[in-house]
Short mmCIF file of C-alpha atoms and ligand atoms in Angstrom, two decimals:
data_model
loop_
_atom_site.label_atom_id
_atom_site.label_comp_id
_atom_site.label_asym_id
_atom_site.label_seq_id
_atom_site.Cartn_x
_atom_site.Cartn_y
_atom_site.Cartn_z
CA UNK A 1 144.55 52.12 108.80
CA UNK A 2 141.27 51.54 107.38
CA UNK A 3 137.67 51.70 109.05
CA UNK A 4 134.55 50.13 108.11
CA UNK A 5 131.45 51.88 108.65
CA UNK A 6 128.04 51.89 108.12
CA UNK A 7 126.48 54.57 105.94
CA UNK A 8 122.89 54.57 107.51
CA UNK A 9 121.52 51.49 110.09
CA UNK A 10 121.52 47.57 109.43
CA UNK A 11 117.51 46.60 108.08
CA UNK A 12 115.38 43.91 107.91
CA UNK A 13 114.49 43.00 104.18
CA UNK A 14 112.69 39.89 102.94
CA UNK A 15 114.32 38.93 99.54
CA UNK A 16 112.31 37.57 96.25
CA UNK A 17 113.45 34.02 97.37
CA UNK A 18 111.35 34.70 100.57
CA UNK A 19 114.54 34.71 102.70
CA UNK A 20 115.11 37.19 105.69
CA UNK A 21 118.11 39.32 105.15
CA UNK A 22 119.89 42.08 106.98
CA UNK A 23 120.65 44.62 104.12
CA UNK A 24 123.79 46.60 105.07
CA UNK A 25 125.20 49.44 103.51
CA UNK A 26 128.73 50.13 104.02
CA UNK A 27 132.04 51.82 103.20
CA UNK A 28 135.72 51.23 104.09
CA UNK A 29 137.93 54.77 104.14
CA UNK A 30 140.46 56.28 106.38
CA UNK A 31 139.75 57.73 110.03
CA UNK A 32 140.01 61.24 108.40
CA UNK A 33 137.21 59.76 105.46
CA UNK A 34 139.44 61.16 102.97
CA UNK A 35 140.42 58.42 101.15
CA UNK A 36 138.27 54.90 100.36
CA UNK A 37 140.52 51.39 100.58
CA UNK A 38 142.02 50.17 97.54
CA UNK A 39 143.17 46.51 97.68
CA UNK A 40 145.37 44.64 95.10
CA UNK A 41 143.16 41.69 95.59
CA UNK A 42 140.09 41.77 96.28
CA UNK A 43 139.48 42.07 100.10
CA UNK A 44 136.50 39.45 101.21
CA UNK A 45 134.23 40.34 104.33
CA UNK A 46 132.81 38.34 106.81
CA UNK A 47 129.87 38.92 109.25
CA UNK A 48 128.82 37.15 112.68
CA UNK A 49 125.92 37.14 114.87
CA UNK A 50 125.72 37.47 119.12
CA UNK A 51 122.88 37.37 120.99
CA UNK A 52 124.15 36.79 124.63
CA UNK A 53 127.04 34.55 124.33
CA UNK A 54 125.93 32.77 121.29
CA UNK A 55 127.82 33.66 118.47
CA UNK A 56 127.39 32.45 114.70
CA UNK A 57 128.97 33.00 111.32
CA UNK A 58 126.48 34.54 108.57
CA UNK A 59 126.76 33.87 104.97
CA UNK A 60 127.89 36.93 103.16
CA UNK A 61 126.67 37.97 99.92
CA UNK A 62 127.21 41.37 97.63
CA UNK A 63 123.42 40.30 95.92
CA UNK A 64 122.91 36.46 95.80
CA UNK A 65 125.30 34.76 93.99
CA UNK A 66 128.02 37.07 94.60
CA UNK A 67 130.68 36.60 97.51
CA UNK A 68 131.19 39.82 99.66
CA UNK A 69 133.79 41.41 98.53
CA UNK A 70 136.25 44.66 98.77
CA UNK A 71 137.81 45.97 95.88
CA UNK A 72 139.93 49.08 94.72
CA UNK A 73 137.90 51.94 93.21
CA UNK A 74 134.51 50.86 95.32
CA UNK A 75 132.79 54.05 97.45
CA UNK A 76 130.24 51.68 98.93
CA UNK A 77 128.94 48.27 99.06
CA UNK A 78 125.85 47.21 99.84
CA UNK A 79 125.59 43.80 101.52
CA UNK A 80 122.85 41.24 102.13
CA UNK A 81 124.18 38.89 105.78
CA UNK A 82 121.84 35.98 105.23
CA UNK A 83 120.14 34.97 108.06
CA UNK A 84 119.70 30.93 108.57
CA UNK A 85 117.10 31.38 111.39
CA UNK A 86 114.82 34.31 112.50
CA UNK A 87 116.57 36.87 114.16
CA UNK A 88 116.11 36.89 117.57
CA UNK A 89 114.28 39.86 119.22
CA UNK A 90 116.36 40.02 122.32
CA UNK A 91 119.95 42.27 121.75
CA UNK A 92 121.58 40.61 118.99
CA UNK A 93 124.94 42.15 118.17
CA UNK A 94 125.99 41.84 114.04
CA UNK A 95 129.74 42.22 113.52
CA UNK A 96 131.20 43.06 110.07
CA UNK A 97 135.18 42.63 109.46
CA UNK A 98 137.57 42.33 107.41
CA UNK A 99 138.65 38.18 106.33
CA UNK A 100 142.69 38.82 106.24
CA UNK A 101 144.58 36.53 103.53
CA UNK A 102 147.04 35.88 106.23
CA UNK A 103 144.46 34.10 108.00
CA UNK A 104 141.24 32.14 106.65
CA UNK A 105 139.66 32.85 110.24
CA UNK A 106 135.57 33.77 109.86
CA UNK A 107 135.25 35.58 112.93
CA UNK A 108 136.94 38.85 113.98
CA UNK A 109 140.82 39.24 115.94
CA UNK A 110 140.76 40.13 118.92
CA UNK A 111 144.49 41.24 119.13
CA UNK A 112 145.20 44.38 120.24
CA UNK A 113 145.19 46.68 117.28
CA UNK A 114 148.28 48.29 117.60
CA UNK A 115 150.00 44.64 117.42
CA UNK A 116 148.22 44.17 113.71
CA UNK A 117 150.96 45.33 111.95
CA UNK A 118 153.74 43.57 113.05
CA UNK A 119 151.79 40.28 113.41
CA UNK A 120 149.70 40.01 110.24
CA UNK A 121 153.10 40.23 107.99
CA UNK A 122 152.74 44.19 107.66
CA UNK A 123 149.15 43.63 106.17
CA UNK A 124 147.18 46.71 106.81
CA UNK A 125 144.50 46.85 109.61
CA UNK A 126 141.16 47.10 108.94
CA UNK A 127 138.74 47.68 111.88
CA UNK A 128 136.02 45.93 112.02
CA UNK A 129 132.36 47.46 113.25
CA UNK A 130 129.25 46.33 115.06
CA UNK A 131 126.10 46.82 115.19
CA UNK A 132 123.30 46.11 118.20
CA UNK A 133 119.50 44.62 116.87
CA UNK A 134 117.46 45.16 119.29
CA UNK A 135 114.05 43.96 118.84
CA UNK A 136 114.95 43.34 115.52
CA UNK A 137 115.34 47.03 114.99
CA UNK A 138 119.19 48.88 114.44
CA UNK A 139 120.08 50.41 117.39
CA UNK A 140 120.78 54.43 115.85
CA UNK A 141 125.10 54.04 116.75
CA UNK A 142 127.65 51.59 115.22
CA UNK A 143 130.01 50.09 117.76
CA UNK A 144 134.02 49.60 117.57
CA UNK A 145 135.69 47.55 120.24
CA UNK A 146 138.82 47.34 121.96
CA UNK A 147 139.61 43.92 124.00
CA UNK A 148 141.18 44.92 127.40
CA UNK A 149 143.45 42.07 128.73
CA UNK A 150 142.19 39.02 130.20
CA UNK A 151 142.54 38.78 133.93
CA UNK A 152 146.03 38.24 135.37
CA UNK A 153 145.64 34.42 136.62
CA UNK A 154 144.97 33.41 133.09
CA UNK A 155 141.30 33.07 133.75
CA UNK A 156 140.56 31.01 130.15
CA UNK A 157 136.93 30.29 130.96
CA UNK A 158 135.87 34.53 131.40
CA UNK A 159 134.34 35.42 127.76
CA UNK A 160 135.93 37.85 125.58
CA UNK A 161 132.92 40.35 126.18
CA UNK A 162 133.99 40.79 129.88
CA UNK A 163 137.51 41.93 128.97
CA UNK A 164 136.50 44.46 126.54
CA UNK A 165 135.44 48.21 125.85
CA UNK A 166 132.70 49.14 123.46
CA UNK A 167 132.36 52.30 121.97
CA UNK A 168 129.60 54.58 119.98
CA UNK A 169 130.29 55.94 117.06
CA UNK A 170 127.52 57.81 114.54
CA UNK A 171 126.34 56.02 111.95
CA UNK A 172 126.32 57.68 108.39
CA UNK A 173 129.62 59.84 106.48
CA UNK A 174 130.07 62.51 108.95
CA UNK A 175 133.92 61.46 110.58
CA UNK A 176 132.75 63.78 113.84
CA UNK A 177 132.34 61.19 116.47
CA UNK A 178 134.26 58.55 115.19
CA UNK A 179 137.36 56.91 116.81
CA UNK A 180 141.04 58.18 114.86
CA UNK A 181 143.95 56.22 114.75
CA UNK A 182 146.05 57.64 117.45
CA UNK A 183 143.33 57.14 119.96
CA UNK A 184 142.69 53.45 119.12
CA UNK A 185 146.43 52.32 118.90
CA UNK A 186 147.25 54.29 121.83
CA UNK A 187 144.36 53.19 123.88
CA UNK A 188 145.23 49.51 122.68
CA UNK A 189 148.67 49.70 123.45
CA UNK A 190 148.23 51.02 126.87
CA UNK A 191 145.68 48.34 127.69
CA UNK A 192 148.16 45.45 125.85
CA UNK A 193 150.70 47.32 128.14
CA UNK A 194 148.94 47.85 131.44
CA UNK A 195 150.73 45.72 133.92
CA UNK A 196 154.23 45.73 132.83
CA UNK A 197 155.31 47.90 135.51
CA UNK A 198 158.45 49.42 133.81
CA UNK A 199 156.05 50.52 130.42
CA UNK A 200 153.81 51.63 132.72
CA UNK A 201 155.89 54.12 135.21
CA UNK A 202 157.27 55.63 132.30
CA UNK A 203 154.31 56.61 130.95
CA UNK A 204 151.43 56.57 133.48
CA UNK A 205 153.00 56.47 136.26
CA UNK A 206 150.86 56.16 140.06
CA UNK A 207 152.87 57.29 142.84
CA UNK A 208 149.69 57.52 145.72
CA UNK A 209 147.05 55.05 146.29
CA UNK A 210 144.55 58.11 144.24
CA UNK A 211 145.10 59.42 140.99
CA UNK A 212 143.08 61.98 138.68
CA UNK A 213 143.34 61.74 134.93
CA UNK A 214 141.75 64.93 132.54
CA UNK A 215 141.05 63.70 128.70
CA UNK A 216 140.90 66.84 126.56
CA UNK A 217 139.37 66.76 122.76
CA UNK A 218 137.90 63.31 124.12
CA UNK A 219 135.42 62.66 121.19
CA UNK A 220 133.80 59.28 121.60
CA UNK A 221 135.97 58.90 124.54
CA UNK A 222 138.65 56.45 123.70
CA UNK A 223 141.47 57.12 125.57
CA UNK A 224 140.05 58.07 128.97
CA UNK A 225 137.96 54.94 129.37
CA UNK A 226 140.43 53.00 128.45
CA UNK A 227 142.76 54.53 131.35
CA UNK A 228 139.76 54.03 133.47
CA UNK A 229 140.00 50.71 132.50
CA UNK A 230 143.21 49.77 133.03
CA UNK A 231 143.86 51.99 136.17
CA UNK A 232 143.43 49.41 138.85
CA UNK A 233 146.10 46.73 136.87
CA UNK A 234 148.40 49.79 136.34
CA UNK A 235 148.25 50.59 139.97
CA UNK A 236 148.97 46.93 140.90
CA UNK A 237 151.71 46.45 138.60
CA UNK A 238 153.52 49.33 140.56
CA UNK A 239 153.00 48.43 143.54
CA UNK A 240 149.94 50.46 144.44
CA UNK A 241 146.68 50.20 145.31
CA UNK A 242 144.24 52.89 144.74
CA UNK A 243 141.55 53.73 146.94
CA UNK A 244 140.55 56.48 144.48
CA UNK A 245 140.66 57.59 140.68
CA UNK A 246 138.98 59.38 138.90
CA UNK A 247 139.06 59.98 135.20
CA UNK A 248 137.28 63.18 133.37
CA UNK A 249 136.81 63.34 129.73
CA UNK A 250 136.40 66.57 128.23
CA UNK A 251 135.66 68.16 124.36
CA UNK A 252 133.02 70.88 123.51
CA UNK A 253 129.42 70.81 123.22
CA UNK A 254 128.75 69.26 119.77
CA UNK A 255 130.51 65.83 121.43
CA UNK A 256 129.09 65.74 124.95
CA UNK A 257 126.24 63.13 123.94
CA UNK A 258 127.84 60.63 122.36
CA UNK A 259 130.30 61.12 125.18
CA UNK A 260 128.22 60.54 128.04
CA UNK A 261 126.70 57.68 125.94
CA UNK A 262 129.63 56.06 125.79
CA UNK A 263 130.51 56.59 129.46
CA UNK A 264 127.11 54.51 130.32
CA UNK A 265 128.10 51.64 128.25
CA UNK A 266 131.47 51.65 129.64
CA UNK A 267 129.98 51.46 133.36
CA UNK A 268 129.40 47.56 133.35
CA UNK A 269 133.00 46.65 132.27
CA UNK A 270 135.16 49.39 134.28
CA UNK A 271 133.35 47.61 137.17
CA UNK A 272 133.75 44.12 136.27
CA UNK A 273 137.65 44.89 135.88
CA UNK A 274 137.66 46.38 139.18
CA UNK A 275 136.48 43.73 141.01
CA UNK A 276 138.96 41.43 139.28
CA UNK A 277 141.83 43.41 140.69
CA UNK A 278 140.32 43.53 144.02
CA UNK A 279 140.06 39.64 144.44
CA UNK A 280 143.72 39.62 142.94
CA UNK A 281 144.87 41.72 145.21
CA UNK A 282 143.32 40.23 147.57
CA UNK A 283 144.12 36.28 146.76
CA UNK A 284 140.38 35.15 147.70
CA UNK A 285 138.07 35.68 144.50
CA UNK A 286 135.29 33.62 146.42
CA UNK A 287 135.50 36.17 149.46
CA UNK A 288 135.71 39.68 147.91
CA UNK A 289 132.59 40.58 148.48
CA UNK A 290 133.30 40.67 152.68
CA UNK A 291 136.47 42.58 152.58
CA UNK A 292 136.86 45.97 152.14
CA UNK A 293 137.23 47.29 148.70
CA UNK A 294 138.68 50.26 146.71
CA UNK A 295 135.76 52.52 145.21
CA UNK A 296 134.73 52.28 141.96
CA UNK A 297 136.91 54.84 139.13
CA UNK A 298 134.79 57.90 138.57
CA UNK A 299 134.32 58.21 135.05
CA UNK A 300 132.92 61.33 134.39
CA UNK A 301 132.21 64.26 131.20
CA UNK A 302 132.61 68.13 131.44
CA UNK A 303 132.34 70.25 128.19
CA UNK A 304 136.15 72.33 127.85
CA UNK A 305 136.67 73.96 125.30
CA UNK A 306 140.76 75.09 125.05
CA UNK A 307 139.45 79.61 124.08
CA UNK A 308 137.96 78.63 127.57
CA UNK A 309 140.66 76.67 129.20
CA UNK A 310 143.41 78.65 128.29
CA UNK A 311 142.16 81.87 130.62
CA UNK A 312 141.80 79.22 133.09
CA UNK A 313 137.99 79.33 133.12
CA UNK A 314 137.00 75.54 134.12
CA UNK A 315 134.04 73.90 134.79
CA UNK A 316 132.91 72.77 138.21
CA UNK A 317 134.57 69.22 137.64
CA UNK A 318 137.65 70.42 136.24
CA UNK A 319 138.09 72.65 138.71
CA UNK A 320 137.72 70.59 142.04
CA UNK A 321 140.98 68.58 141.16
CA UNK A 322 144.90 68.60 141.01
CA UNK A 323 144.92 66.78 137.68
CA UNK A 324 148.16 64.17 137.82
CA UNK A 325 148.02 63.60 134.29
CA UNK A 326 146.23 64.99 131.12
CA UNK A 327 145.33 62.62 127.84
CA UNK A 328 145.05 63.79 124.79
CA UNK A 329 144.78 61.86 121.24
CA UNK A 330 144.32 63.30 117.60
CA UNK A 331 143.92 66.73 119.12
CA UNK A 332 146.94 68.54 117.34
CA UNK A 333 146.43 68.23 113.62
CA UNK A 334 144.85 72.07 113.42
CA UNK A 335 147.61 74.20 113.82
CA UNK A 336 145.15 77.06 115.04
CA UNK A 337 143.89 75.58 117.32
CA UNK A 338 147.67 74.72 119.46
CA UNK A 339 148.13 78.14 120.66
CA UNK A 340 144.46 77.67 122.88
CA UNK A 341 145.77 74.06 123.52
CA UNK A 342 148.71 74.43 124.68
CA UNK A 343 147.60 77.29 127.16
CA UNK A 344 145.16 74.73 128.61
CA UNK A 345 147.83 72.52 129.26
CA UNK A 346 149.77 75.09 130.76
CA UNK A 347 146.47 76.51 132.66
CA UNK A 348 145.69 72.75 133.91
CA UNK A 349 148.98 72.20 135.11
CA UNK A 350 149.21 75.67 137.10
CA UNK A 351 145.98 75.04 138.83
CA UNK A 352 146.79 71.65 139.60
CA UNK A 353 149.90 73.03 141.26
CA UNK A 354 147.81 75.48 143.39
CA UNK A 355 145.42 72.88 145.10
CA UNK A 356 148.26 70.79 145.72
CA UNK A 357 152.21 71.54 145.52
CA UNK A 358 152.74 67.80 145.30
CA UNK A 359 151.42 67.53 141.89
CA UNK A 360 152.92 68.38 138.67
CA UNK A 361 150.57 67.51 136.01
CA UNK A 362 152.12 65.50 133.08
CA UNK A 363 150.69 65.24 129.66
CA UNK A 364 149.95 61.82 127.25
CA UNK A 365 149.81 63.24 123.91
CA UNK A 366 149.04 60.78 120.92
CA UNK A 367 149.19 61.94 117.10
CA UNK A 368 149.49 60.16 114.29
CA UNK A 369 151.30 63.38 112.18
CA UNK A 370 149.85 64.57 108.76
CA UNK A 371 151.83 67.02 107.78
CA UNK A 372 154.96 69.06 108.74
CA UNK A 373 153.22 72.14 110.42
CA UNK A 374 152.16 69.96 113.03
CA UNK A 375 155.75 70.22 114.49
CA UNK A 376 154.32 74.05 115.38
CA UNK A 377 153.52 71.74 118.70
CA UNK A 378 156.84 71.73 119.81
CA UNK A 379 157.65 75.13 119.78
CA UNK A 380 154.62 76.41 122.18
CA UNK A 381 155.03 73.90 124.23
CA UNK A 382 159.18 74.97 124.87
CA UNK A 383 158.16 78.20 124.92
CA UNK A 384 155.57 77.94 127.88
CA UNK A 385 158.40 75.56 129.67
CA UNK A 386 156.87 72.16 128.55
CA UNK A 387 159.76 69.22 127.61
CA UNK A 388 158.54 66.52 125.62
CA UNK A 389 159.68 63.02 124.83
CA UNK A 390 158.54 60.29 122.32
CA UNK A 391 157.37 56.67 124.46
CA UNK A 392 156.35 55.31 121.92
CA UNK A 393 156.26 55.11 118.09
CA UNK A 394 153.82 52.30 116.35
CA UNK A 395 153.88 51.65 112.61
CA UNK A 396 150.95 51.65 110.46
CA UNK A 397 151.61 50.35 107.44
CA UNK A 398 149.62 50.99 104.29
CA UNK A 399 148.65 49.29 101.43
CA UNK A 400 149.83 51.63 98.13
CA UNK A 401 150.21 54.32 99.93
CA UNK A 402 153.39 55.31 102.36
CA UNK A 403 153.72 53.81 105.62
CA UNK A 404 152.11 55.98 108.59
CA UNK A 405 152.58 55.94 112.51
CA UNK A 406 151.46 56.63 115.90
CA UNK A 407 153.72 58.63 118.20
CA UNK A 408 153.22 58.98 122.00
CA UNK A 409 154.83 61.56 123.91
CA UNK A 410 155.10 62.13 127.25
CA UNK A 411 155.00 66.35 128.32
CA UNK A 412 156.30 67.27 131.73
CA UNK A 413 156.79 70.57 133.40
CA UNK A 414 158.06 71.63 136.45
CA UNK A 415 155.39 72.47 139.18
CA UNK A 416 154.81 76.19 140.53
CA UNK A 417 155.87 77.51 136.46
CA UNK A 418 153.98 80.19 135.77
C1 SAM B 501 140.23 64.28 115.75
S1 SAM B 501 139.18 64.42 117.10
C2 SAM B 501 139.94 63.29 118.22
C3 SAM B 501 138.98 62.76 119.22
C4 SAM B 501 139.53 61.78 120.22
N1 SAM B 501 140.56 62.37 121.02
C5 SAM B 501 140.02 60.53 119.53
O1 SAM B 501 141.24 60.27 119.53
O2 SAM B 501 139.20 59.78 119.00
C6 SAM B 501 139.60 66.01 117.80
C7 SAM B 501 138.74 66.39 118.98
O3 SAM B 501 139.18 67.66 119.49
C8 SAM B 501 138.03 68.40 119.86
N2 SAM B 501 138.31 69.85 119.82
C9 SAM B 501 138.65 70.59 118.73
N3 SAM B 501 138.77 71.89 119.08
C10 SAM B 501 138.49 71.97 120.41
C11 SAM B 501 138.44 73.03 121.34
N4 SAM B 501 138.69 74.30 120.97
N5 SAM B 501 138.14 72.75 122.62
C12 SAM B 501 137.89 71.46 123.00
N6 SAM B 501 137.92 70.42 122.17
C13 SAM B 501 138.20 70.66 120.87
C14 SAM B 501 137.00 68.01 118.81
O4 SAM B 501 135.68 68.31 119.24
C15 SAM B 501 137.27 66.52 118.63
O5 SAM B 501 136.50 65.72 119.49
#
């Protein structure tokens, strides 16, 4: 899986032909930056233009006679979008992604990302980016997004905005603060998933009509707003309905910003899906706003770090709950840090069991594996009484390059283990 991002924010320029252009400068390497994309063919790029629900297609040029194009053995391209009237100084969202041979289409999927590879004929994914202009100036974070699913009654009219997550991501070559594969797929998948009722009890189960969900390592926060997201539908589709959730992501310091950032943006949709559910549940959309409702998810950020959280020392918010279940994506690829880890886990699931006996914390753990000593994993987690079981395993395929995947497990434990 490939990503493209921008090395340093979209500008304005005003070419020798006296046209307006937005001069991007981008790249298109792995989640872990460590490798750049090398097509047989030469991969072509397209770009669009929103500003509020009015979208266009933008001509694409490498300089101006050239087509925008991909090839093996690039680092960068820079890119000139070409704009065919002024931009517009109210938020204007610019969209760069990947044209697939598969299909001619000029604008960007929006199918869940971990269906790509099955779907395009094994071609690899390539995520696309954004970008909001906001008084014609690049707003400092480049944006990936993950489409949530439409509503239930096959609402074709709602626009593909409302039934999606956007997320912050630095702009520039650091990879800190960036989404990673087994967040994404497993986020998408969940959300793809959310109201199939047998997926769903198997993996995210809600047996009471509340439910608290802990995200450790969250980065940009991936997978806990998407389980905020998709809480209320996941409910539903077992037969539940929640007056209460609440969802906490957690990492260290460095990533509490971009965190929180991301938890603002995410505020507008978590409550637009909300209310969806509500009227569904309660069969009168018109009327929703006179009958009682369940609360809002609480979608909140703590900094945890695991040297902390394996002596059991929690913040306030981590500590005022019985956590049912624990997230965790891309967390386990440094095999020094899965000693401190797993204690947290352990640690989280003990203290859960304390403020209530009913609860027995279970674990989501996403990784896309990278090398052998990963496996490490397994043995702390037997040896501090944790079983574990694959849900889920999601091919990535690769162009030259061996085929990866994303594997989902689900960790359980018996409550009162010390
Ligand atoms: C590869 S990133 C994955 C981020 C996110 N889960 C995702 O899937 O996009 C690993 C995350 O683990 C966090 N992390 C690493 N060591 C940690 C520690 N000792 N305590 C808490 N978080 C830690 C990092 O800050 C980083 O956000």
């Amino acid at each position: 899986m490939h990503y493209i991002r921008l090395l340093r924010p979209v500008s304005m320029e005003t070419t020798n032909r006296r046209e307006e252009v937005l001069s991007v400068l981008l790249t298109i390497t792995t989640d872990l930056g460590d490798s750049f994309f090398g097509p047989d063919e030469p991969l072509a790029l397209g770009a669009t233009l929103k500003t509020g629900s009015r979208a266009r297609v933008l001509a694409c040029q490498a300089d101006q006679t050239s087509p925008l194009q991909w090839r093996a053995g690039m680092r960068v391209l820079k890119a000139q979008l070409r704009l065919r009237e002024p931009l517009p100084r109210e938020k204007t969202t610019v969209c760069i992604f990947a044209r697939s041979s598969g299909d001619r289409s000029k604008t960007p999927s929006n199918r869940p990302y971990w269906r790509h590879g099955y779907e395009d004929g094994q071609t690899e994914l390539i995520v696309p980016v954004s970008v909001d202009m906001i008084d014609r100036v690049c707003a400092p974070v480049s944006l990936r997004t993950l489409p949530l699913p439409k509503r239930a009654d096959g609402d074709d009219a709602s626009n593909d905005d409302e039934h999606s997550l956007e997320l912050g991501e630095d702009i520039g070559e650091s990879i800190a603060r960036h989404i990673w594969d087994a967040g994404l797929v497993t986020a998408s998948f969940l959300s793809d998933s959310c109201r199939s009722a047998a997926v769903m009890a198997d993996i995210l189960p809600v047996r009471r009509d509340r439910i608290n969900v802990l995200e450790l390592g969250c980065g940009v926060g991936i997978l806990g707003t998407t389980v905020a997201g998709i809480i209320w539908e996941t409910a539903a589709a077992q037969g539940q309905s929640l007056v209460e959730a609440h969802v906490l992501l957690t990492d260290v310091d460095e990533a509490e910003e971009r965190a929180r950032a991301n938890i603002a943006r995410a505020e507008g949709a978590l409550e637009r899906r909300r209310t969806h559910v509500g009227a569904q549940e309660n069969g009168e959309e018109d009327e929703i706003e006179e009958k009682p409702r369940a609360q809002q998810v609480q979608l909140q950020y703590e900094n945890l770090d695991w040297d902390d959280g394996r002596q059991g020392a929690f913040g306030p918010l981590a500590a005022a709950r019985a956590w049912d279940v624990v997230v965790l994506s891309d967390c386990t690829y440094n095999v020094d840090s899965l000693p401190a880890l797993v204690g947290t886990l352990s640690a989280l699931h003990r203290h859960s069991h304390s403020l209530d006996a009913n609860t027995a914390t279970r674990v989501i753990l996403a990784t896309k594996p990278r090398h052998a000593s990963e496996e490490a994993l397994f043995g702390l987690l037997g040896e501090q009484g944790w079983s574990h079981r694959v849900v889920k395993r999601v091919p990535l395929p690769r162009v030259g390059a061996e085929d990866e995947g994303v594997e989902v497990y689900v960790l359980e434990r018996k409550g009162g283990q010390e």
